[in-house]
XYZ file of C-alpha atoms in Angstrom:
598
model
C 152.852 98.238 75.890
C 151.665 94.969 76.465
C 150.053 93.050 73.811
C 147.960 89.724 74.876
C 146.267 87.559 72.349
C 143.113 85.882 72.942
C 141.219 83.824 70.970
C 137.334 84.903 69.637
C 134.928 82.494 67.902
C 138.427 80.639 66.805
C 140.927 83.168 65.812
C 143.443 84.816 67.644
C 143.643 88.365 67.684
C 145.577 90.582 69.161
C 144.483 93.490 71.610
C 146.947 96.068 73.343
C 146.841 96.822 76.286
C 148.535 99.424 78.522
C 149.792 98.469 82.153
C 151.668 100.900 84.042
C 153.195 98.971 87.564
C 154.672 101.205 90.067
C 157.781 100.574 91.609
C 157.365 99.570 95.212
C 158.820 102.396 97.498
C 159.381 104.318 94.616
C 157.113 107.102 92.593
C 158.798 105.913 89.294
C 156.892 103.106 87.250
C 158.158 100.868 84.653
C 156.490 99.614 81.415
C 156.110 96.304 80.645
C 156.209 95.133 77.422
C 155.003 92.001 75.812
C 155.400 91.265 72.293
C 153.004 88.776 70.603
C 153.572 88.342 67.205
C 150.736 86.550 64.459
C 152.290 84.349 62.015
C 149.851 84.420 59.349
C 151.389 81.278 57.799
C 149.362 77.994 58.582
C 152.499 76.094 59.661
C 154.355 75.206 62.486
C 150.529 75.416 64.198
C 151.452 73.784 67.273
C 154.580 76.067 68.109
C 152.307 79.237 67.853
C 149.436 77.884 69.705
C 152.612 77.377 72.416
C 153.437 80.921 71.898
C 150.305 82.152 72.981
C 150.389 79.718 76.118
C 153.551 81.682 77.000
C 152.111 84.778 76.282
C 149.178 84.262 78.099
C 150.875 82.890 81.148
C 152.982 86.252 81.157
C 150.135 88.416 81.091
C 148.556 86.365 83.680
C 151.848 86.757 86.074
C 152.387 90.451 85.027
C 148.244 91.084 86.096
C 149.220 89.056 89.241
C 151.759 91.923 89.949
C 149.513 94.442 89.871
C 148.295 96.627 92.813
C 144.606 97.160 93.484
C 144.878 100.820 92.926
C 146.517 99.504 89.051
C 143.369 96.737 88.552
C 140.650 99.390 89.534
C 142.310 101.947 87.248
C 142.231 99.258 84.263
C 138.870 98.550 84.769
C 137.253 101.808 85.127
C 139.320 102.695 81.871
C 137.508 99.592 80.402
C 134.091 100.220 81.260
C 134.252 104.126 80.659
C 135.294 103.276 76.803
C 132.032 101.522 76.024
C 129.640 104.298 74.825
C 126.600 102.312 76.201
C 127.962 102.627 80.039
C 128.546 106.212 79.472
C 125.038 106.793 78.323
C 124.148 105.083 81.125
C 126.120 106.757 83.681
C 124.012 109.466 82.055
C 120.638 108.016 83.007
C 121.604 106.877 86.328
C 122.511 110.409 87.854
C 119.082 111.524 85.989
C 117.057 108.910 87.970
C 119.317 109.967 91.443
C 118.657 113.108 91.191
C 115.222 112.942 90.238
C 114.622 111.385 93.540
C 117.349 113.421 95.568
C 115.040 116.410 95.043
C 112.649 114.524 97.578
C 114.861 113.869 99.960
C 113.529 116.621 102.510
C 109.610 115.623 102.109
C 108.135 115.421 105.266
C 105.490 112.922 104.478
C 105.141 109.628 106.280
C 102.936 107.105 105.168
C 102.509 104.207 108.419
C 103.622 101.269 106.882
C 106.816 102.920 106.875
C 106.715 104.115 110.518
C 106.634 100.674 111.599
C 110.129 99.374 109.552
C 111.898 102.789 110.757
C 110.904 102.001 113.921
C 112.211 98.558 113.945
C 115.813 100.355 112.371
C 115.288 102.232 116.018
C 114.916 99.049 117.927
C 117.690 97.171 116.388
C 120.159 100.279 117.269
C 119.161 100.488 120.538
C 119.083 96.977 121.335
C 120.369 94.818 118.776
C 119.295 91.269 120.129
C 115.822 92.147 118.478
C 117.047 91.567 115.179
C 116.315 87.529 116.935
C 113.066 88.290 117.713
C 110.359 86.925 116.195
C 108.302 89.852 115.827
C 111.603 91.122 113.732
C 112.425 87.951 111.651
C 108.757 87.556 110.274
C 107.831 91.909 110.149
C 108.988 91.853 106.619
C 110.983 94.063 104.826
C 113.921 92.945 106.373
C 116.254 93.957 103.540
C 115.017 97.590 104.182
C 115.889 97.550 107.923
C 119.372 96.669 107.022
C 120.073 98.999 104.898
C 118.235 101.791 106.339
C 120.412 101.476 109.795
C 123.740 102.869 108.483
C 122.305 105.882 106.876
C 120.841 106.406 110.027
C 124.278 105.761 112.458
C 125.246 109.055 110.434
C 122.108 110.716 109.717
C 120.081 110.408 113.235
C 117.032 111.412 110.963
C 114.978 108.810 110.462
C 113.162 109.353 107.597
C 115.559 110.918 105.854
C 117.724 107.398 106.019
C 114.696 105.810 105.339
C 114.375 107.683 102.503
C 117.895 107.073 101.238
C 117.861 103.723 101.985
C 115.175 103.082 99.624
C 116.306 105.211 96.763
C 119.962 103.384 97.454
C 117.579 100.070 97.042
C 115.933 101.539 93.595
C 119.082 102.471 91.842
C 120.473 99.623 92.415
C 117.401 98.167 89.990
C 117.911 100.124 87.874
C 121.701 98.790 87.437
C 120.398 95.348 87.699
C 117.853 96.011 84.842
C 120.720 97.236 82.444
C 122.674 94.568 83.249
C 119.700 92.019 82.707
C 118.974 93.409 79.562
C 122.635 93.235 78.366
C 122.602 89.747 79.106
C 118.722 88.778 77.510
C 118.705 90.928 74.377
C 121.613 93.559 73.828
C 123.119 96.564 75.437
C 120.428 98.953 73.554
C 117.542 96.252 75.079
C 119.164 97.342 78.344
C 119.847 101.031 78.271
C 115.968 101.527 77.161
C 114.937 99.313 80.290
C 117.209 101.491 82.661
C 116.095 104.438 81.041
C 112.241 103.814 81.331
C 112.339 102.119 84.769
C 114.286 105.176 85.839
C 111.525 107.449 85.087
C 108.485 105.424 86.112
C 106.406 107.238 88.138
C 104.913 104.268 90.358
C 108.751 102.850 90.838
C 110.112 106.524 91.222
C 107.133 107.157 93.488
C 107.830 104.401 96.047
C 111.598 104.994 95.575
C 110.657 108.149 97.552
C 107.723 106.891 99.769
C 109.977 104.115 101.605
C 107.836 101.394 100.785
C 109.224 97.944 99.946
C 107.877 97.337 97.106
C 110.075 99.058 95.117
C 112.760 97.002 96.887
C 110.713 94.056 96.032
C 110.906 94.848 92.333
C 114.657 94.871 92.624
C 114.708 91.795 94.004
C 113.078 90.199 91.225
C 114.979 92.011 88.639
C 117.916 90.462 90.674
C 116.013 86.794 90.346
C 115.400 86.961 86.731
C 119.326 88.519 85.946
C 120.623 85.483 87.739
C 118.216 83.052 86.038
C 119.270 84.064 82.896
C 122.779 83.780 83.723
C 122.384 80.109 85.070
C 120.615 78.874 82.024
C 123.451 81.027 79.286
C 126.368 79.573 81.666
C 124.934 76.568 83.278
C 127.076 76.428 86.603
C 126.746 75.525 89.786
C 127.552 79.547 91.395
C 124.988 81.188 88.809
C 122.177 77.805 90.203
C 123.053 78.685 93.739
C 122.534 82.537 93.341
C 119.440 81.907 91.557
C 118.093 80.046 94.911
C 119.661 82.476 96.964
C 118.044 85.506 95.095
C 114.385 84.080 94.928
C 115.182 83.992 99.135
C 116.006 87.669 98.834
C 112.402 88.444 97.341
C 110.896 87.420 100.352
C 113.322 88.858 102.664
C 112.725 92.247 100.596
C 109.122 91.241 101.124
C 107.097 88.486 102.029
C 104.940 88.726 99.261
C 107.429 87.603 96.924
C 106.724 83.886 99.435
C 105.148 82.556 96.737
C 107.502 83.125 94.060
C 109.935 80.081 93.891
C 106.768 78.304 93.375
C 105.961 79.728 90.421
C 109.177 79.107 89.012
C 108.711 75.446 90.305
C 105.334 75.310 88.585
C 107.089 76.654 85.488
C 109.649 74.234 85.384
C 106.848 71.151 85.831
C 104.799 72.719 83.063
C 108.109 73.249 80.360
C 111.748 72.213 81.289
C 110.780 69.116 83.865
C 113.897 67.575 81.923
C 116.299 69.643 83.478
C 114.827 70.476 87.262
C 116.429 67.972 89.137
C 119.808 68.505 87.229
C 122.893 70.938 88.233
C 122.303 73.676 88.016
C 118.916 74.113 87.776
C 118.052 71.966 90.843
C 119.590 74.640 93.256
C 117.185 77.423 91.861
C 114.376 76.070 93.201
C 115.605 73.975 96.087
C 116.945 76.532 98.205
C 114.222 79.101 98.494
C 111.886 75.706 99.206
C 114.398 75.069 102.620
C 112.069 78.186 103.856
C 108.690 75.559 104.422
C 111.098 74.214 107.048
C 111.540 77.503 108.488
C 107.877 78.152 108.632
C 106.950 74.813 110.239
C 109.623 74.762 113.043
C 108.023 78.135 113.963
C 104.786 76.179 113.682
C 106.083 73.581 116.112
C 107.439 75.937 118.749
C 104.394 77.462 119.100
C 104.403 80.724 116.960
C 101.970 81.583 114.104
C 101.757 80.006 110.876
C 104.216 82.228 108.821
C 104.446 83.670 105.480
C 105.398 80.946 103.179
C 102.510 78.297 104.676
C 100.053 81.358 104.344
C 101.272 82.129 101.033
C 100.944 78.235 100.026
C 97.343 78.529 101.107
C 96.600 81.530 99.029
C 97.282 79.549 95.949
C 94.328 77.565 96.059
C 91.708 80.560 97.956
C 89.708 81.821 95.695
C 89.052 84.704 97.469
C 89.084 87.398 94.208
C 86.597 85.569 92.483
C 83.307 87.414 93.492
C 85.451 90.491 92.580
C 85.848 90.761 88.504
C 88.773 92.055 86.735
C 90.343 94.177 89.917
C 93.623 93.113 89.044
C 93.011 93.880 84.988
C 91.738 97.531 85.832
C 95.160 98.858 87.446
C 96.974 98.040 84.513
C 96.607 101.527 82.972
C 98.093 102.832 85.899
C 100.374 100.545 87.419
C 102.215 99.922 83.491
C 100.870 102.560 81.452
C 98.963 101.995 78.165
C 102.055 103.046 76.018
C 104.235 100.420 77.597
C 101.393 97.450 77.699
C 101.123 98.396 73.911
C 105.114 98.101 73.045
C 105.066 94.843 75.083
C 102.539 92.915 73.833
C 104.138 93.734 70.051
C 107.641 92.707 72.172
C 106.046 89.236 72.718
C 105.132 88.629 70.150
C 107.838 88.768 68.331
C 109.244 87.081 71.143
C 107.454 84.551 69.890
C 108.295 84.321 66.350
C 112.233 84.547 67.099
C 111.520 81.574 69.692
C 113.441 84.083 72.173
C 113.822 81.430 74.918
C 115.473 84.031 77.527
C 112.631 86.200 78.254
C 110.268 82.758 78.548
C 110.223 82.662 82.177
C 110.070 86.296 82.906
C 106.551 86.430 80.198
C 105.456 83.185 82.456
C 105.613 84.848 85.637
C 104.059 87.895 84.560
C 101.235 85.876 83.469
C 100.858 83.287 86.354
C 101.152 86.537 89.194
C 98.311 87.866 86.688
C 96.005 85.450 86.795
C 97.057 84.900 90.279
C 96.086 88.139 91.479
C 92.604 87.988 89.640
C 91.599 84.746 91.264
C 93.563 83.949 94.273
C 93.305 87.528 95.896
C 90.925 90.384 96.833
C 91.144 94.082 96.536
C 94.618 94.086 95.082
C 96.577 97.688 94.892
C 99.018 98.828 92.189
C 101.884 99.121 93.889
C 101.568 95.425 95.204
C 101.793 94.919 91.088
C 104.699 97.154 90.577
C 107.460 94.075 90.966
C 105.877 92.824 87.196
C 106.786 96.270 85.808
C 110.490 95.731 84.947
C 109.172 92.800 82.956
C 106.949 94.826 81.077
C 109.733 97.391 80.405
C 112.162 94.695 79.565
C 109.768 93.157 76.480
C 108.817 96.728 75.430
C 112.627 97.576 75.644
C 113.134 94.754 73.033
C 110.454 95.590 70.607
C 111.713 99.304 70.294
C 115.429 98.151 70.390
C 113.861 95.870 67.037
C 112.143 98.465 65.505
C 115.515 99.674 64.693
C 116.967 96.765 63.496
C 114.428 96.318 61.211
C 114.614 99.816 60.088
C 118.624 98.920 59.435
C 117.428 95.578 57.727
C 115.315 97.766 55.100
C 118.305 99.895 53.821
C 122.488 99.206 54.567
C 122.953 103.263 54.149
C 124.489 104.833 56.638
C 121.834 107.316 57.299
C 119.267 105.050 57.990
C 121.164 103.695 61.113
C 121.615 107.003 62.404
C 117.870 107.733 61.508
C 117.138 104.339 63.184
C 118.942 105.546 66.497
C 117.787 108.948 66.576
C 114.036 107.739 66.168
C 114.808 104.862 69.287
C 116.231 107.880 71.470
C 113.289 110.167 70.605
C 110.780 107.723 71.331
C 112.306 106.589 74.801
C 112.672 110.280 75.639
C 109.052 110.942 75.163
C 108.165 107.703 77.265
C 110.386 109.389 80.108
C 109.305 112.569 79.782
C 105.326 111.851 80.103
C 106.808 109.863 83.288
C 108.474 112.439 84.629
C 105.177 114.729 83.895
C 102.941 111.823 85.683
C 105.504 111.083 88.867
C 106.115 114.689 89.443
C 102.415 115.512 89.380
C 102.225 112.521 91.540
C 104.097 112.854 93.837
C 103.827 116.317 94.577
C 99.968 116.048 95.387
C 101.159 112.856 98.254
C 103.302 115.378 98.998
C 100.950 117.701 101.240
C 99.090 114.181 103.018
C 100.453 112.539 106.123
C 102.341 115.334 107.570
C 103.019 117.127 111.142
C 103.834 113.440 113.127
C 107.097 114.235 113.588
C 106.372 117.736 115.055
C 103.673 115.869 117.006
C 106.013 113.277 118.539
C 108.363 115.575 119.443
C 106.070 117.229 121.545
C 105.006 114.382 123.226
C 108.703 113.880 123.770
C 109.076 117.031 125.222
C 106.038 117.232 126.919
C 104.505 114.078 127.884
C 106.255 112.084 131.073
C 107.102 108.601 129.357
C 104.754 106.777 131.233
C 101.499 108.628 130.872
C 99.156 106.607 128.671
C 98.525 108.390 124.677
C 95.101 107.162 122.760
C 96.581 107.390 118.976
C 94.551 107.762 116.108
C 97.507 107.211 113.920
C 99.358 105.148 116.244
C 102.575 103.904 114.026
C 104.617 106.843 112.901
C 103.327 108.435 117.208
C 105.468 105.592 118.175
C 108.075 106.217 115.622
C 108.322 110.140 116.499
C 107.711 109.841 120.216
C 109.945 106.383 120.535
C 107.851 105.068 123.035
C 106.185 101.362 122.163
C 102.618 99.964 121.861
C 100.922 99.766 125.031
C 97.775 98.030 124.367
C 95.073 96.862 123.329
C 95.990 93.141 122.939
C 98.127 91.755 120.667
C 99.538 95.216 120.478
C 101.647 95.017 124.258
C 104.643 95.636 124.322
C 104.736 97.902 128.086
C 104.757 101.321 126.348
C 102.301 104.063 126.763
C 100.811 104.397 122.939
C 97.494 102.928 122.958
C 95.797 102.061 119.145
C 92.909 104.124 119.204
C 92.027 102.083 115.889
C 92.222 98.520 117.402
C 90.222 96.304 115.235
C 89.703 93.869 118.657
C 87.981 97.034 120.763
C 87.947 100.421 118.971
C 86.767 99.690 115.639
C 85.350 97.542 112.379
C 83.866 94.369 113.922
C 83.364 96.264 117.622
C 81.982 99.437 116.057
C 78.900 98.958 117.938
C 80.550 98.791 121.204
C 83.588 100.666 120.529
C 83.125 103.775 121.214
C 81.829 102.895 124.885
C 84.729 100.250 125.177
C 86.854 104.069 124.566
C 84.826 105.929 127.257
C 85.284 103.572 129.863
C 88.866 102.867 129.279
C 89.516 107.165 129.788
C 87.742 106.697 132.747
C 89.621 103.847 134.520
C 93.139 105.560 132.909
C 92.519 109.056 134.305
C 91.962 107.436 138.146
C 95.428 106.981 138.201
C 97.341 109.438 135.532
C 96.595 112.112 133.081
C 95.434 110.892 129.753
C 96.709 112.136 126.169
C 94.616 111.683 122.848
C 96.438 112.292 119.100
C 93.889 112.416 116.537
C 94.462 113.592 112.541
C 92.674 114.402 109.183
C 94.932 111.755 107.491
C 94.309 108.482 108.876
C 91.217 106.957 107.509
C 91.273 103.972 109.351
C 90.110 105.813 112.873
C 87.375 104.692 114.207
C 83.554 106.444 112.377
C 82.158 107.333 115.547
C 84.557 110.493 115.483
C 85.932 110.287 112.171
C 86.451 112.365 109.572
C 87.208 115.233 112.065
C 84.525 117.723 112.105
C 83.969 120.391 114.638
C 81.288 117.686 116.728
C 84.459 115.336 117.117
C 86.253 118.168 119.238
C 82.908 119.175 121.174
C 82.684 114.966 121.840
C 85.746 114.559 123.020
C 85.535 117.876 125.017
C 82.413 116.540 126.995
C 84.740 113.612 128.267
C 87.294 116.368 130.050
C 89.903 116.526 126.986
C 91.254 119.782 126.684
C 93.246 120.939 123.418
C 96.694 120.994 124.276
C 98.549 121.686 121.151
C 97.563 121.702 117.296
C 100.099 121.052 114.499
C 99.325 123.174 111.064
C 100.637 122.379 107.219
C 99.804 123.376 104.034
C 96.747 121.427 102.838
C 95.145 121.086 99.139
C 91.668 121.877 99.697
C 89.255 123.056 97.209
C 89.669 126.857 97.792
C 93.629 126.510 96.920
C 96.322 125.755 99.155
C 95.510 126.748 102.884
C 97.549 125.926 106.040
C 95.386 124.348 108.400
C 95.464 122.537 111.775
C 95.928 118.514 111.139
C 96.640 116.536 114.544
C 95.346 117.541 117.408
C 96.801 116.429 120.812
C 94.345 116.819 123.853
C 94.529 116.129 127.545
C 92.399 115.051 130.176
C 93.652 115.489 133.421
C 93.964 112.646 136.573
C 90.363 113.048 138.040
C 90.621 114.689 141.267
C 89.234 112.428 144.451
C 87.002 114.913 146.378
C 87.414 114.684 149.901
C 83.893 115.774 151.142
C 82.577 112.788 148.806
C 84.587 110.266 151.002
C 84.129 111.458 154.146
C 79.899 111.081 153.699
C-alpha cells in the first residue's frame, strides 16, 4: 500500500492508494509501500512539513515508474468510483443507442450530399482539401471526421451518419464536464441527461447536419471559458481562442461569435481584455479577418467572417416581427424555457458570475437573430440550447438544495433526489416521445437517390449530360461533378435543373424555354438524361410538384421513362409505396439523310 498525503483547504490528510508495478520481464509484481505517518502534535512543524516533501517526492518517482498499462488502470479505477460518472456512463450509452437505432435510415437531406461529397473528393484526391471551394464550404470539422469512418465503411452515409453522432456525444461529454466545472456534478449530469434526449439535437445527430456539431463547438467554447476565468492561465486563454476558431470551422455561422464575446467583454470586464489570459480568447479567433481579406486581395470572394461582420449592422429581419421569438417552443421547449428563466434568476440573486457570459450570448444571438436576420430556422438556433439546458439544469439541481435546506433529515435528501431524478426522467421521456415521433415521420422524405445514382452509375456512360432536379445527393450517388450552369462547372455531366441564374426564381419567366433549348442543342450531339423527384421543392414551378401533366410535358420533348424508383410514402390514405424519382431519356436526334441531300 502506498499512502501519499496531500494537503486540502490547509490540512494534510492522508489517502491510500494501491499501486501494483510489474516486474519488467517478469509476470510477478511487487508492492510498494509508503508509510506516511500524521503527527497530531503541533511541534517540530517544519520537520513534518519535510516529511511530506519526502513523501511526496517518492510518490512522484514511484508514479514515474509506472507503465501506461498501470496509469490507465489507476485512472479508470478513479473515475469508475465516483457514482456521478457511473450514472453517467449510464446516460451516455442511452443517448448512443438512441441514435444507433438510426443508423440504417436511408434518408438524405442535400445539404448533406454536398459535405459527403467533399469526404469523396478529398479521398480521391486529397490536394482539394487546398482548394478554395473546400477551405470556405463549411463544415469542415464534419469532413474530417466523416473520412475515416468511411476508409472502413465505403458507405457514405452511413459514415456520415456516424460521424455526426461521434460529433454529438462528444457534447454531450463536454456538457457534463461544463456543468461540473460551472455549478456541480448534479448541474452536469441533468445537462447531459436532457441534451441527450433532445429531440432537435438528437434529430440532427442523425440527419448529418452541422449544426449539431456547431452546438458542440460552443459547448466546447463556453467549457474552456469557464476554465480560463476559474484558473486564469495562459493554456486555458489560448484554448479559449482556439475553440471560438473551431465554431466556425464546425460552421461558419458561428463567424460571428468571437465578436460577441468581444462585445461582451467591452460592455462588462474591459478591465481584464487586454490582460493574460483573457487577451488570447478573443485575439486569436480575430487573426481570421486576415484570412478573409488576403482571400479578398487575391481575388476570391468576400468570405465568411467579412460577410458575417456585415450582418451585424443589416437590418434585414426587421420588416419580419418576432420570427426568431416564435421557434422557441420548438427549438427549446416550453418546459425547459420555464426552468431557465427561474435558473436565471436565481442566477441572479446568487451573483453566479460563471454562467454570465453563456446568459449574454444567448441573449445577444437572440436579439441578433430578430433584427439582423430574415427567415431564421430552428435548427440554425439549436447551438443556444445547451445554454438553456445548462441554467434549467441549475435551477432543478437547486430545487433540491433548497428542499435539503428546509429539513437536515435524512429522508428529505433522499426525497430531494428521488423528486430531481423523476422530474429529469419525465423531461427525457416527453423527448424521447417528440424525437422519435420526429424523426420517424423525416424518416419516409428524401429517399431512393442512392438507388437512383447507382443506376446512373450502371447505366449512364460518364459523359452523357443528366438535367437534375435534385442535383446534390445525384452527384453524391452517381460521383460524377457539376457540369453547368455557371458558377456550378466543374467538367462533369450533372446539370442543376434548379439553377437560380437560368432554370428558376428570378428567370422563371424565361426558364423553362432557357430548358427546352438547352435539350435541344444537348441531344445534337449525345443522349440526354433528366432525374426529377416529389421531394425537392426547390425545382423549378413550371413542372413542379409532379403531377401526371409534368410527365406528358416532358414526354412531348422526346423523354422517355427509363426507370422509376418506389418507397414507402405517408400519404393521406396510410402508408403506400409509390414511385418518387423518375429518370427519363431522350435520345441523340437522328440527322435524316433525305433532309440533307434536298
Amino acid at each position: 500500500m502506498v499512502k501519499k498525503k496531500e494537503k486540502f483547504e490547509g490540512e494534510l490528510k492522508e489517502e491510500t492508494v494501491k499501486v501494483e508495478v510489474s516486474a519488467e520481464g517478469s509476470s510477478n509484481k511487487s508492492v510498494i509501500t509508503v508509510q506516511n505517518n500524521n503527527d497530531n502534535s503541533n511541534s517540530n512543524e517544519n520537520s513534518n512539513n519535510m516529511g511530506s516533501s519526502e513523501n511526496i517526492n517518492r510518490l512522484n518517482n514511484l508514479e514515474n515508474k509506472l507503465t501506461f498499462s498501470d496509469k490507465l488502470k489507476l485512472k479508470t479505477i478513479e473515475f469508475l468510483k465516483d457514482k456521478y460518472n457511473l450514472m453517467f456512463l449510464v446516460v451516455f450509452i442511452i443517448g448512443l443507442v438512441i441514435r444507433l437505432k438510426y443508423l440504417n435510415l436511408e434518408v438524405i437531406w442535400n445539404d448533406a450530399a454536398v459535405h459527403m461529397w467533399y469526404v469523396i473528393k478529398i479521398i480521391n484526391d486529397p490536394t482539394f482539401v487546398f482548394s478554395f471551394n473546400f477551405i470556405y464550404g463549411d463544415h469542415l470539422i464534419s469532413h474530417f471526421v466523416t473520412i475515416p469512418f468511411y476508409l472502413i465503411t465505403k458507405n457514405i452515409v452511413a459514415s456520415g451518419r456516424l460521424a455526426s453522432i461521434l460529433i454529438g456525444m462528444v457534447g454531450v461529454i463536454l456538457i457534463y464536464l461544463l456543468g461540473k466545472e460551472i455549478s456541480n456534478k448534479n448541474t452536469g449530469l441533468i445537462a447531459a441527461a436532457i441534451l441527450s434526449f433532445h429531440p432537435l439535437f438528437w434529430f440532427l445527430n442523425v440527419w448529418i447536419l452541422a449544426d449539431a456539431h456547431m452546438a458542440t463547438a460552443v459547448i466546447f467554447s463556453l467549457y474552456c471559458f469557464v476554465r480560463m476565468n476559474k484558473e486564469k492561465t495562459t493554456f486555458w486563454g489560448i484554448m479559449t481562442g482556439i475553440s471560438f476558431v473551431l465554431t466556425m470551422l464546425a460552421k461558419f455561422q458561428a463567424a460571428h461569435f468571437f465578436m460577441i464575446l468581444i462585445i461582451y467583454y467591452i460592455l462588462f470586464d474591459i478591465k481584464r481584455m487586454f490582460k493574460t489570459p483573457w487577451i488570447y480568447s478573443w485575439v486569436i479567433p480575430s487573426l481570421s479577418i486576415f484570412a478573409d481579406l488576403f482571400m479578398i486581395i487575391i481575388g476570391k470572394k468576400s468570405t465568411f467572417v467579412l460577410r458575417a461582420l456585415s450582418l451585424m449592422i443589416d437590418f434585414r429581419g426587421m420588416p419580419f416581427g418576432l420570427d426568431t421569438t416564435k421557434l422557441f417552443p420548438w427549438t427549446f421547449t416550453w418546459s425547459l424555457l420555464l426552468l431557465s428563466l427561474f435558473g436565471a434568476i436565481l442566477i441572479i440573486i446568487y451573483r453566479k458570475k460563471e454562467f454570465y457570459f453563456p446568459i449574454f450570448f444567448f441573449l445577444f444571438y437572440w436579439t441578433f437573430s430578430e433584427v439582423n436576420l430574415d427567415q431564421p430556422d430552428a435548427r440554425h438556433l439549436l447551438f443556444l440550447v445547451p445554454i438553456i439546458i445548462l441554467i434549467a439544469s441549475f435551477f432543478i439541481d437547486e430545487v433540491r438544495n433548497f428542499l435539503n435546506i428546509l429539513s437536515k433529515k435524512k429522508i428529505i435528501s433522499y426525497f430531494s433526489y428521488i423528486l430531481m431524478v423523476l422530474l429529469v426522467i419525465i423531461i427525457c421521456y416527453n423527448f424521447y416521445q417528440t424525437g422519435t415521433q420526429f424523426i420517424q415521420s423525416k424518416s419516409l422524405t428524401y429517399t431512393g437517390y442512392q438507388e437512383a445514382g447507382q443506376w446512373i452509375k450502371e447505366n449512364v456512360p460518364e459523359d452523357i449530360p443528366i438535367f437534375a432536379g435534385e442535383y446534390r445527393s445525384i452527384r453524391l450517388f452517381t460521383e460524377r461533378e457539376f457540369g453547368g450552369p455557371t458558377p456550378e462547372f466543374y467538367g462533369g455531366p450533372i446539370l442543376n435543373l434548379r439553377s437560380p441564374r437560368r432554370y428558376t426564381e428570378e428567370h422563371e419567366s424565361d426558364g423553362k424555354s432557357n430548358f427546352e433549348l438547352d435539350v435541344a442543342n444537348l441531344s445534337k450531339n449525345s443522349d440526354v438524361y433528366l432525374e426529377i423527384d416529389i421531394w425537392e421543392y426547390a425545382q423549378p414551378k413550371w413542372y413542379w410538384p409532379l403531377s401526371e401533366n409534368s410527365l406528358k410535358y416532358f414526354e412531348s420533348l422526346g423523354f422517355k421513362l427509363v426507370n422509376m424508383i418506389e418507397r414507402d410514402v405517408m400519404t393521406s390514405d396510410g402508408l403506400k409505396k409509390i414511385p418518387v424519382i423518375f429518370i427519363l431519356r431522350k435520345d441523340k436526334e437522328v440527322i435524316n439523310a433525305t433532309k440533307l441531300i434536298k
